[in-house]
Tab-separated table of C-alpha atoms in Angstrom:
chain	number	residue	atom	x	y	z
A	1	MET	CA	-10.554	-35.155	-16.820
A	2	HIS	CA	-6.820	-34.961	-17.440
A	3	GLY	CA	-7.445	-32.101	-19.887
A	4	LYS	CA	-8.868	-30.176	-16.950
A	5	LEU	CA	-6.369	-31.206	-14.227
A	6	LEU	CA	-3.181	-30.473	-16.176
A	7	PRO	CA	-3.868	-26.737	-16.681
A	8	LEU	CA	-4.987	-26.485	-13.006
A	9	ALA	CA	-1.800	-28.235	-11.845
A	10	GLY	CA	0.418	-25.879	-13.793
A	11	LEU	CA	-1.403	-22.751	-12.606
A	12	TYR	CA	-1.494	-23.823	-8.945
A	13	LEU	CA	2.220	-24.629	-9.216
A	14	VAL	CA	3.132	-21.128	-10.324
A	15	GLN	CA	0.706	-19.671	-7.811
A	16	GLY	CA	2.711	-21.273	-4.979
A	17	LEU	CA	5.951	-19.596	-6.190
A	18	PRO	CA	5.365	-16.194	-4.508
A	19	TYR	CA	4.609	-17.803	-1.132
A	20	GLY	CA	7.763	-19.962	-1.243
A	21	LEU	CA	9.770	-16.987	-2.474
A	22	GLN	CA	8.764	-14.747	0.370
A	23	SER	CA	8.644	-17.329	3.203
A	24	GLY	CA	11.816	-19.212	2.376
A	25	LEU	CA	14.085	-17.474	-0.165
A	26	LEU	CA	13.563	-13.749	0.306
A	27	PRO	CA	14.253	-13.522	4.068
A	28	LEU	CA	17.642	-15.186	3.600
A	29	LEU	CA	18.535	-13.023	0.651
A	30	LEU	CA	17.552	-9.835	2.494
A	31	ARG	CA	19.426	-10.931	5.623
A	32	ALA	CA	22.503	-11.733	3.536
A	33	ARG	CA	22.327	-8.182	2.159
A	34	GLY	CA	22.614	-6.804	5.694
A	35	LEU	CA	18.979	-5.989	6.544
A	36	SER	CA	18.060	-6.134	10.223
A	37	LEU	CA	15.949	-9.026	11.545
A	38	THR	CA	13.173	-6.542	12.294
A	39	ARG	CA	13.135	-5.279	8.715
A	40	VAL	CA	13.121	-8.800	7.377
A	41	GLY	CA	10.200	-9.718	9.607
A	42	LEU	CA	8.234	-6.624	8.545
A	43	ALA	CA	8.424	-7.862	4.950
A	44	LYS	CA	5.538	-10.202	5.814
A	45	VAL	CA	3.251	-7.168	5.755
A	46	LEU	CA	3.509	-7.550	1.959
A	47	TYR	CA	1.113	-10.565	2.275
A	48	LEU	CA	-1.664	-8.073	2.958
A	49	PRO	CA	-3.367	-8.313	-0.498
A	50	TRP	CA	-4.326	-11.904	0.232
A	51	LEU	CA	-6.668	-10.768	2.984
A	52	PHE	CA	-8.528	-8.461	0.622
A	53	LYS	CA	-9.526	-10.834	-2.125
A	54	LEU	CA	-13.166	-10.036	-1.565
A	55	VAL	CA	-12.498	-6.510	-2.880
A	56	TRP	CA	-11.773	-7.658	-6.479
A	57	ALA	CA	-13.590	-11.026	-6.467
A	58	PRO	CA	-16.912	-9.365	-7.626
A	59	LEU	CA	-15.008	-7.930	-10.650
A	60	VAL	CA	-13.854	-11.432	-11.582
A	61	ASP	CA	-17.470	-12.602	-11.306
A	62	THR	CA	-18.925	-9.840	-13.471
A	63	ARG	CA	-16.234	-8.507	-15.856
A	64	GLY	CA	-14.446	-10.347	-18.625
A	65	SER	CA	-13.654	-14.006	-18.845
A	66	LEU	CA	-11.723	-16.293	-16.498
A	67	ARG	CA	-9.350	-17.053	-19.326
A	68	ALA	CA	-8.521	-13.338	-19.691
A	69	TRP	CA	-8.168	-12.793	-15.899
A	70	LEU	CA	-5.801	-15.733	-15.557
A	71	THR	CA	-3.718	-14.847	-18.628
A	72	LEU	CA	-3.353	-11.211	-17.630
A	73	SER	CA	-2.652	-11.826	-13.933
A	74	THR	CA	-0.062	-14.487	-14.736
A	75	ALA	CA	1.606	-12.343	-17.344
A	76	ALA	CA	1.615	-9.388	-14.884
A	77	LEU	CA	3.384	-11.584	-12.326
A	78	GLY	CA	6.073	-12.209	-14.981
A	79	LEU	CA	6.379	-8.467	-15.625
A	80	VAL	CA	6.801	-7.697	-11.932
A	81	CYS	CA	9.495	-10.421	-11.613
A	82	GLY	CA	11.228	-8.885	-14.660
A	83	LEU	CA	11.220	-5.489	-12.947
A	84	LEU	CA	12.543	-7.032	-9.711
A	85	ALA	CA	15.373	-8.571	-11.698
A	86	ALA	CA	16.531	-5.052	-12.533
A	87	LEU	CA	16.526	-3.844	-8.959
A	88	PRO	CA	18.778	-5.261	-6.171
A	89	PRO	CA	16.918	-5.952	-2.862
A	90	ALA	CA	19.344	-3.679	-0.948
A	91	GLU	CA	22.771	-2.372	-1.053
A	92	ALA	CA	25.269	-4.025	1.251
A	93	GLY	CA	24.768	-2.657	4.808
A	94	GLN	CA	21.545	-0.890	3.937
A	95	ALA	CA	19.164	-0.976	6.945
A	96	GLU	CA	15.885	-1.240	5.089
A	97	LEU	CA	14.199	-2.672	2.015
A	98	PRO	CA	14.147	-0.095	-0.820
A	99	VAL	CA	10.679	1.381	-1.312
A	100	THR	CA	10.666	0.471	-4.999
A	101	VAL	CA	11.468	-3.205	-4.283
A	102	ALA	CA	8.853	-3.329	-1.483
A	103	GLY	CA	6.277	-1.817	-3.835
A	104	LEU	CA	7.040	-4.412	-6.483
A	105	LEU	CA	6.798	-7.236	-3.966
A	106	LEU	CA	3.418	-5.879	-2.871
A	107	LEU	CA	2.337	-5.911	-6.540
A	108	LEU	CA	3.608	-9.468	-6.803
A	109	ASN	CA	1.298	-10.513	-3.921
A	110	LEU	CA	-1.563	-8.481	-5.453
A	111	GLY	CA	-1.152	-10.262	-8.773
A	112	ALA	CA	-0.937	-13.607	-7.119
A	113	ALA	CA	-4.104	-12.941	-5.062
A	114	VAL	CA	-6.042	-11.851	-8.206
A	115	GLN	CA	-4.821	-15.014	-9.966
A	116	ASP	CA	-5.943	-17.035	-6.950
A	117	VAL	CA	-9.504	-15.700	-7.160
A	118	ALA	CA	-9.716	-16.417	-10.893
A	119	LEU	CA	-8.090	-19.870	-10.556
A	120	ASP	CA	-10.304	-21.051	-7.739
A	121	THR	CA	-13.364	-19.876	-9.734
A	122	LEU	CA	-12.008	-21.757	-12.744
A	123	ALA	CA	-11.781	-24.965	-10.672
A	124	VAL	CA	-15.334	-24.467	-9.338
A	125	GLN	CA	-16.798	-24.017	-12.857
A	126	LEU	CA	-14.604	-26.537	-14.637
A	127	LEU	CA	-14.835	-29.541	-12.334
A	128	GLU	CA	-17.848	-31.833	-12.141
A	129	PRO	CA	-18.940	-32.950	-8.601
A	130	ALA	CA	-17.222	-36.286	-9.034
A	131	GLU	CA	-13.963	-34.501	-10.036
A	132	LEU	CA	-13.723	-32.276	-6.982
A	133	GLY	CA	-11.642	-34.752	-5.049
A	134	PRO	CA	-8.845	-35.125	-7.659
A	135	GLY	CA	-9.145	-31.423	-8.462
A	136	ASN	CA	-8.560	-30.342	-4.891
A	137	THR	CA	-5.658	-32.780	-4.617
A	138	VAL	CA	-4.063	-31.122	-7.595
A	139	GLN	CA	-4.753	-27.703	-6.001
A	140	VAL	CA	-3.114	-28.454	-2.659
A	141	VAL	CA	-0.195	-30.619	-3.900
A	142	ALA	CA	0.756	-28.362	-6.831
A	143	TYR	CA	0.644	-25.246	-4.628
A	144	LYS	CA	2.895	-26.870	-2.003
A	145	LEU	CA	5.298	-28.084	-4.725
A	146	GLY	CA	5.479	-24.532	-6.083
A	147	ALA	CA	6.185	-23.145	-2.645
A	148	VAL	CA	8.961	-25.744	-2.072
A	149	LEU	CA	10.442	-25.114	-5.495
A	150	ALA	CA	10.694	-21.357	-4.836
A	151	GLY	CA	11.632	-21.550	-1.236
A	152	GLY	CA	14.025	-24.507	-1.357
A	153	GLY	CA	14.910	-25.225	-4.929
A	154	LEU	CA	15.843	-21.704	-5.843
A	155	LEU	CA	17.600	-21.356	-2.514
A	156	ALA	CA	19.930	-24.135	-3.538
A	157	LEU	CA	20.704	-22.167	-6.757
A	158	VAL	CA	21.556	-18.909	-4.916
A	159	PRO	CA	25.315	-19.618	-4.905
A	160	THR	CA	25.294	-19.918	-8.706
A	161	LEU	CA	22.400	-17.579	-9.666
A	162	SER	CA	22.365	-13.911	-8.746
A	163	TRP	CA	19.243	-11.934	-7.725
A	164	PRO	CA	18.603	-10.747	-11.329
A	165	ARG	CA	18.912	-14.262	-12.802
A	166	LEU	CA	16.570	-15.764	-10.160
A	167	PHE	CA	13.811	-13.289	-10.969
A	168	LEU	CA	14.343	-13.608	-14.716
A	169	LEU	CA	13.881	-17.366	-14.257
A	170	LEU	CA	10.662	-16.724	-12.390
A	171	ALA	CA	9.510	-14.246	-15.019
A	172	ALA	CA	10.126	-16.776	-17.737
A	173	ALA	CA	8.098	-19.404	-15.805
A	174	TYR	CA	5.134	-16.977	-15.419
A	175	TRP	CA	5.130	-15.927	-19.102
A	176	LEU	CA	5.260	-19.553	-20.194
A	177	ALA	CA	2.313	-20.312	-17.894
A	178	ALA	CA	0.395	-17.319	-19.280
A	179	ALA	CA	0.904	-18.609	-22.841
A	180	LEU	CA	-0.265	-22.071	-21.911
A	181	VAL	CA	-3.403	-20.626	-20.183
A	182	TRP	CA	-4.308	-18.704	-23.334
A	183	ALA	CA	-3.864	-21.772	-25.479
A	184	ALA	CA	-5.457	-24.369	-23.237
A	185	PRO	CA	-8.505	-25.935	-24.931
A	186	ALA	CA	-10.392	-26.455	-21.656
A	187	LEU	CA	-10.292	-22.724	-20.922
A	188	GLN	CA	-11.331	-21.647	-24.413
A	189	GLN	CA	-14.713	-23.191	-23.909
A	190	LEU	CA	-15.580	-21.169	-20.776
A	191	PRO	CA	-18.251	-18.505	-21.192
A	192	ALA	CA	-17.620	-14.824	-20.341
A	193	SER	CA	-18.701	-13.574	-16.900
A	194	GLN	CA	-22.265	-12.297	-16.744
A	195	PRO	CA	-22.874	-8.737	-15.420
A	196	SER	CA	-24.734	-8.562	-12.174
A	197	GLU	CA	-28.473	-7.906	-12.366
A	198	ARG	CA	-28.191	-5.212	-9.668
A	199	PRO	CA	-25.422	-2.852	-8.462
A	200	LEU	CA	-22.677	-4.495	-6.351
A	201	ARG	CA	-23.589	-2.995	-3.001
A	202	THR	CA	-21.823	-4.544	-0.017
A	203	LEU	CA	-25.029	-5.303	1.949
A	204	HIS	CA	-26.795	-6.840	-1.010
A	205	LEU	CA	-23.713	-8.844	-1.920
A	206	LEU	CA	-23.339	-10.237	1.597
A	207	GLN	CA	-27.034	-11.133	1.716
A	208	ASP	CA	-26.738	-12.977	-1.595
A	209	LEU	CA	-23.575	-14.848	-0.390
A	210	LEU	CA	-25.123	-15.933	2.870
A	211	ALA	CA	-28.305	-17.039	1.154
A	212	VAL	CA	-26.320	-19.776	-0.664
A	213	PRO	CA	-27.300	-23.114	1.037
A	214	GLY	CA	-24.714	-24.239	3.566
A	215	THR	CA	-22.661	-21.045	3.524
A	216	LEU	CA	-22.970	-20.062	7.171
A	217	TRP	CA	-22.154	-23.571	8.335
A	218	THR	CA	-19.196	-23.903	5.979
A	219	ALA	CA	-17.882	-20.497	7.103
A	220	GLY	CA	-17.940	-21.726	10.724
A	221	LEU	CA	-16.126	-24.904	9.779
A	222	VAL	CA	-13.292	-23.254	7.847
A	223	LEU	CA	-12.734	-20.706	10.620
A	224	THR	CA	-12.271	-23.389	13.287
A	225	TYR	CA	-11.166	-26.646	11.725
A	226	LYS	CA	-7.377	-25.796	11.849
A	227	LEU	CA	-7.214	-23.921	15.156
A	228	GLY	CA	-5.817	-26.672	17.306
A	229	GLU	CA	-3.656	-28.125	14.578
A	230	GLN	CA	-2.073	-24.753	13.773
A	231	GLY	CA	-1.319	-24.014	17.402
A	232	ALA	CA	0.287	-27.430	18.029
A	233	SER	CA	2.246	-27.452	14.755
A	234	SER	CA	3.748	-24.005	15.415
A	235	LEU	CA	4.904	-24.780	18.953
A	236	PHE	CA	5.795	-28.482	19.058
A	237	PRO	CA	8.981	-28.114	16.874
A	238	LEU	CA	10.171	-25.265	19.162
A	239	PHE	CA	9.541	-27.478	22.138
A	240	LEU	CA	11.641	-30.219	20.642
A	241	LEU	CA	14.392	-27.714	19.856
A	242	ASP	CA	14.392	-26.646	23.529
A	243	ARG	CA	14.631	-30.329	24.538
A	244	GLY	CA	17.869	-30.848	22.657
A	245	ILE	CA	17.050	-32.025	19.133
A	246	SER	CA	19.549	-30.501	16.757
A	247	THR	CA	18.513	-27.678	14.421
A	248	PRO	CA	19.513	-29.502	11.191
A	249	GLU	CA	17.666	-32.694	12.147
A	250	LEU	CA	14.578	-30.773	13.223
A	251	GLY	CA	14.757	-28.686	10.047
A	252	LEU	CA	14.926	-31.835	7.923
A	253	TRP	CA	11.891	-33.495	9.555
A	254	ASN	CA	9.801	-30.367	10.100
A	255	GLY	CA	10.648	-28.998	6.666
A	256	VAL	CA	11.193	-31.599	3.984
A	257	GLY	CA	9.611	-34.489	5.898
A	258	ALA	CA	6.551	-32.450	6.845
A	259	VAL	CA	5.965	-31.251	3.254
A	260	VAL	CA	6.319	-34.756	1.844
A	261	CYS	CA	3.907	-36.175	4.449
A	262	SER	CA	1.468	-33.362	3.832
A	263	ILE	CA	1.547	-34.026	0.100
A	264	VAL	CA	1.013	-37.785	0.667
A	265	GLY	CA	-1.953	-37.001	2.921
A	266	SER	CA	-3.456	-34.676	0.369
A	267	SER	CA	-3.018	-37.254	-2.374
A	268	LEU	CA	-4.638	-39.934	-0.282
A	269	GLY	CA	-7.578	-37.610	0.374
A	270	GLY	CA	-8.066	-37.083	-3.374
A	271	ALA	CA	-7.799	-40.805	-4.046
A	272	LEU	CA	-10.451	-41.605	-1.430
A	273	LEU	CA	-12.802	-38.877	-2.748
A	274	ALA	CA	-12.245	-40.212	-6.277
A	275	ARG	CA	-13.447	-43.610	-5.056
A	276	HIS	CA	-16.812	-42.030	-4.303
A	277	TRP	CA	-16.261	-41.197	-0.661
A	278	GLN	CA	-18.539	-38.313	0.287
A	279	PRO	CA	-16.638	-35.327	1.796
A	280	LEU	CA	-18.583	-35.105	5.066
A	281	PRO	CA	-18.218	-38.781	6.181
A	282	LEU	CA	-14.554	-38.765	5.138
A	283	LEU	CA	-13.890	-35.516	6.965
A	284	ARG	CA	-15.580	-36.829	10.092
A	285	SER	CA	-13.298	-39.967	10.121
A	286	VAL	CA	-10.143	-37.937	9.353
A	287	LEU	CA	-10.810	-35.348	12.041
A	288	ARG	CA	-11.161	-38.133	14.638
A	289	PHE	CA	-7.794	-39.625	13.493
A	290	ARG	CA	-6.273	-36.158	13.774
A	291	LEU	CA	-7.644	-35.701	17.284
A	292	GLY	CA	-6.165	-39.068	18.259
A	293	GLY	CA	-2.788	-38.127	16.767
A	294	LEU	CA	-2.780	-34.814	18.591
A	295	ALA	CA	-3.726	-36.613	21.857
A	296	CYS	CA	-0.683	-38.879	21.414
A	297	GLN	CA	1.561	-35.885	20.657
A	298	THR	CA	0.225	-34.043	23.755
A	299	THR	CA	0.855	-37.093	25.923
A	300	LEU	CA	4.392	-37.267	24.551
A	301	LEU	CA	4.919	-33.613	25.325
A	302	PHE	CA	3.730	-34.041	28.899
A	303	HIS	CA	6.319	-36.744	29.564
A	304	LEU	CA	9.131	-35.005	27.708
A	305	ASP	CA	8.357	-31.964	29.906
A	306	THR	CA	9.364	-33.912	33.024
A	307	PRO	CA	12.343	-32.097	34.647
A	308	GLY	CA	15.643	-33.693	33.569
A	309	VAL	CA	14.339	-35.220	30.342
A	310	ARG	CA	16.375	-34.378	27.266
A	311	LEU	CA	16.421	-35.666	23.726
A	312	ASP	CA	19.863	-36.113	22.159
A	313	GLY	CA	19.483	-35.009	18.580
A	314	SER	CA	22.368	-37.169	17.294
A	315	THR	CA	20.710	-40.372	18.295
A	316	VAL	CA	16.948	-39.713	18.374
A	317	LEU	CA	16.298	-41.384	15.025
A	318	ARG	CA	17.773	-44.607	16.348
A	319	GLY	CA	15.608	-44.541	19.454
A	320	GLU	CA	18.599	-43.880	21.723
A	321	GLY	CA	18.097	-40.226	22.343
A	322	LEU	CA	16.369	-40.293	25.774
A	323	ALA	CA	18.302	-39.015	28.747
A	324	MET	CA	16.451	-38.664	32.051
A	325	GLY	CA	17.463	-37.348	35.399
A	326	GLY	CA	16.254	-39.201	38.471
A	327	GLU	CA	14.983	-42.796	38.744
A	328	GLU	CA	11.578	-41.568	39.751
A	329	SER	CA	11.057	-40.162	36.229
A	330	ARG	CA	11.595	-43.522	34.493
A	331	GLU	CA	7.995	-44.780	34.368
A	332	SER	CA	7.922	-47.926	32.297
A	333	TRP	CA	4.996	-46.875	30.089
A	334	ALA	CA	6.618	-43.534	29.244
A	335	LEU	CA	9.769	-45.395	28.216
A	336	LEU	CA	7.583	-47.639	26.125
A	337	ILE	CA	6.225	-44.642	24.235
A	338	LEU	CA	9.709	-43.219	23.710
A	339	ALA	CA	11.197	-46.565	22.686
A	340	PHE	CA	9.823	-46.132	19.213
A	341	PRO	CA	12.536	-44.629	16.878
A	342	GLY	CA	12.164	-40.874	16.685
A	343	ALA	CA	8.704	-40.857	18.363
A	344	ALA	CA	8.718	-37.105	18.754
A	345	LEU	CA	9.789	-36.388	15.194
A	346	LEU	CA	7.518	-39.013	13.691
A	347	SER	CA	4.567	-37.432	15.547
A	348	LEU	CA	5.320	-34.229	13.596
A	349	CYS	CA	5.113	-36.093	10.288
A	350	LEU	CA	1.933	-37.879	11.299
A	351	GLN	CA	0.190	-34.541	12.158
A	352	HIS	CA	1.300	-33.045	8.800
A	353	PHE	CA	0.066	-36.163	6.952
A	354	LEU	CA	-3.347	-35.965	8.645
A	355	GLY	CA	-3.358	-32.164	8.141
A	356	GLY	CA	-2.925	-32.640	4.383
A	357	LEU	CA	-5.728	-35.182	4.342
A	358	VAL	CA	-8.008	-32.814	6.280
A	359	THR	CA	-7.151	-29.843	4.024
A	360	THR	CA	-7.933	-31.577	0.757
A	361	THR	CA	-11.290	-32.876	2.104
A	362	THR	CA	-12.255	-29.503	3.527
A	363	PHE	CA	-11.381	-27.644	0.258
A	364	THR	CA	-13.486	-30.154	-1.629
A	365	LEU	CA	-16.387	-29.358	0.722
A	366	MET	CA	-15.796	-25.576	0.180
A	367	MET	CA	-15.940	-26.028	-3.605
A	368	HIS	CA	-19.081	-28.107	-3.305
A	369	CYS	CA	-20.753	-25.354	-1.322
A	370	THR	CA	-19.645	-22.742	-3.844
A	371	GLN	CA	-21.053	-24.778	-6.740
A	372	LEU	CA	-24.477	-24.253	-5.131
A	373	ALA	CA	-24.113	-20.487	-5.720
A	374	PRO	CA	-25.135	-18.700	-8.952
A	375	SER	CA	-22.301	-18.477	-11.449
A	376	ALA	CA	-22.229	-14.687	-11.077
A	377	LEU	CA	-21.357	-15.081	-7.386
A	378	GLN	CA	-19.017	-18.047	-7.420
A	379	ALA	CA	-15.721	-16.164	-7.427
A	380	THR	CA	-16.845	-13.923	-4.541
A	381	HIS	CA	-18.391	-16.863	-2.643
A	382	TYR	CA	-15.276	-19.015	-2.785
A	383	SER	CA	-13.026	-16.012	-1.964
A	384	LEU	CA	-15.119	-15.426	1.183
A	385	LEU	CA	-14.630	-18.999	2.330
A	386	ALA	CA	-10.912	-18.986	1.439
A	387	THR	CA	-10.312	-15.710	3.294
A	388	LEU	CA	-12.030	-17.078	6.443
A	389	GLU	CA	-9.987	-20.219	6.128
A	390	LEU	CA	-6.779	-18.140	6.015
A	391	LEU	CA	-7.868	-16.002	8.944
A	392	GLY	CA	-8.661	-19.058	11.013
A	393	LYS	CA	-5.129	-20.485	10.425
A	394	LEU	CA	-3.347	-17.199	11.012
A	395	PHE	CA	-5.227	-16.385	14.172
A	396	LEU	CA	-4.043	-19.122	16.462
A	397	GLY	CA	-0.764	-19.641	14.703
A	398	SER	CA	0.237	-16.049	15.566
A	399	LEU	CA	-1.073	-16.253	19.162
A	400	ALA	CA	0.316	-19.687	19.993
A	401	GLY	CA	3.577	-18.399	21.387
A	402	ALA	CA	1.900	-15.835	23.653
A	403	LEU	CA	-0.517	-18.526	24.930
A	404	ALA	CA	2.382	-20.888	25.751
A	405	ASP	CA	4.273	-18.153	27.557
A	406	SER	CA	1.293	-17.102	29.668
A	407	LEU	CA	-0.415	-20.460	30.279
A	408	GLY	CA	2.445	-22.962	30.099
A	409	SER	CA	2.864	-25.817	27.591
A	410	HIS	CA	0.556	-28.289	29.447
A	411	ILE	CA	-2.503	-26.012	29.569
A	412	CYS	CA	-1.722	-24.663	26.080
A	413	PHE	CA	-1.618	-28.054	24.424
A	414	SER	CA	-4.688	-29.209	26.347
A	415	PHE	CA	-6.447	-26.146	24.882
A	416	PHE	CA	-5.274	-27.081	21.374
A	417	LEU	CA	-6.560	-30.609	21.917
A	418	ALA	CA	-9.993	-29.248	22.932
A	419	LEU	CA	-10.058	-27.001	19.889
A	420	SER	CA	-9.320	-29.950	17.617
A	421	GLY	CA	-12.318	-31.812	19.102
A	422	MET	CA	-14.687	-29.000	18.281
A	423	PRO	CA	-14.932	-29.609	14.505
A	424	VAL	CA	-15.787	-33.287	15.125
A	425	LEU	CA	-18.871	-32.185	17.082
A	426	TYR	CA	-19.610	-29.356	14.608
A	427	LEU	CA	-19.915	-31.796	11.734
A	428	GLY	CA	-23.053	-33.141	13.416
A	429	LEU	CA	-24.760	-29.845	12.492
A	430	ALA	CA	-24.016	-30.049	8.794
A	431	PRO	CA	-26.953	-29.001	6.603
A	432	SER	CA	-28.523	-31.549	4.272
A	433	ALA	CA	-27.529	-29.408	1.234
A	434	LEU	CA	-23.889	-30.469	1.703
A	435	ALA	CA	-24.564	-34.163	2.368
């Protein structure tokens, strides 16, 4: 199994680099070059290719081999990074991102999205059912490590490495990964893709995808399982910031601490699945734990939202950070909750830990469903599920702020709590094909 997991780990690691680059490193580099905040924010439009993976997924299914797709897409990422090294992001004081640089960044996302389709299909075809748990742990953990490495690790090197040297370093990493892919023994044994028996028409393709056992139910799950969690995780740190926790302390816990806890949760999920836990029973238990954790976080929010309550960021980790105005606000049980050191910040880490556990288990279930599809449809099938999963996360994450402004934090978090309870009930409708 290690001969399969090591190539997957390396490829998912380099796949996470573009996300970390554009979410963590690039905005700061562009801002330092003088671009406006609006222009920096609009750079996220460059993520668009990730939402259109279904366009080229049929080509991965029916043309060439996965080894060739992975090698070429990874090498192309290195080529784009090499070209970016030759072009500065913007001249000092320039009000917009140069069109050439924006076009290359769009190509970087396109190459990463093509690589993602081929890599997920490789995992589906390479892993046995008993290996899906460890395989999905490798997928989630390695991707997150790649994003942290590009977004945080390279950021620390910015004072010593210029823009060209950063992208030359990334180009070297991609070209090394492409060479390893081509030479990996596990990938040399994979058969070439089989041409489709009938023309790839959209209607026929959709009918074939939905005919795979469990697809409709799994699509409903991946669209909804993160709704409440995404809404709460995007707003709760901002709520704590408004309540007086310092930006550096919140950044440490919601950044590094959250990633570490998420990785630990993902690793635990893989370990439990490797010990012959079935995905559905494990997911049912984990979703209940997540619901309980979010209920505790919502209760904490309600009491921190009492007028006059303020967290002192300099002492919150020692449990001394509660300041309250008015004796009537000092309910003994609320003080008991807040007496635990850093209760608010620890609740963030707990939710990210449970989120990592839920993600690994859900991705295992997605791969199990895709393995029920014919091999000529597996890339397209998994891309469909992955795209729906991404849309579900982006949907409420982007609307959470507007909901909080219009409904208020109490109603908004109660809504998130109700959304987190829906997947627990939905699991009762799971088809026998996925049991």
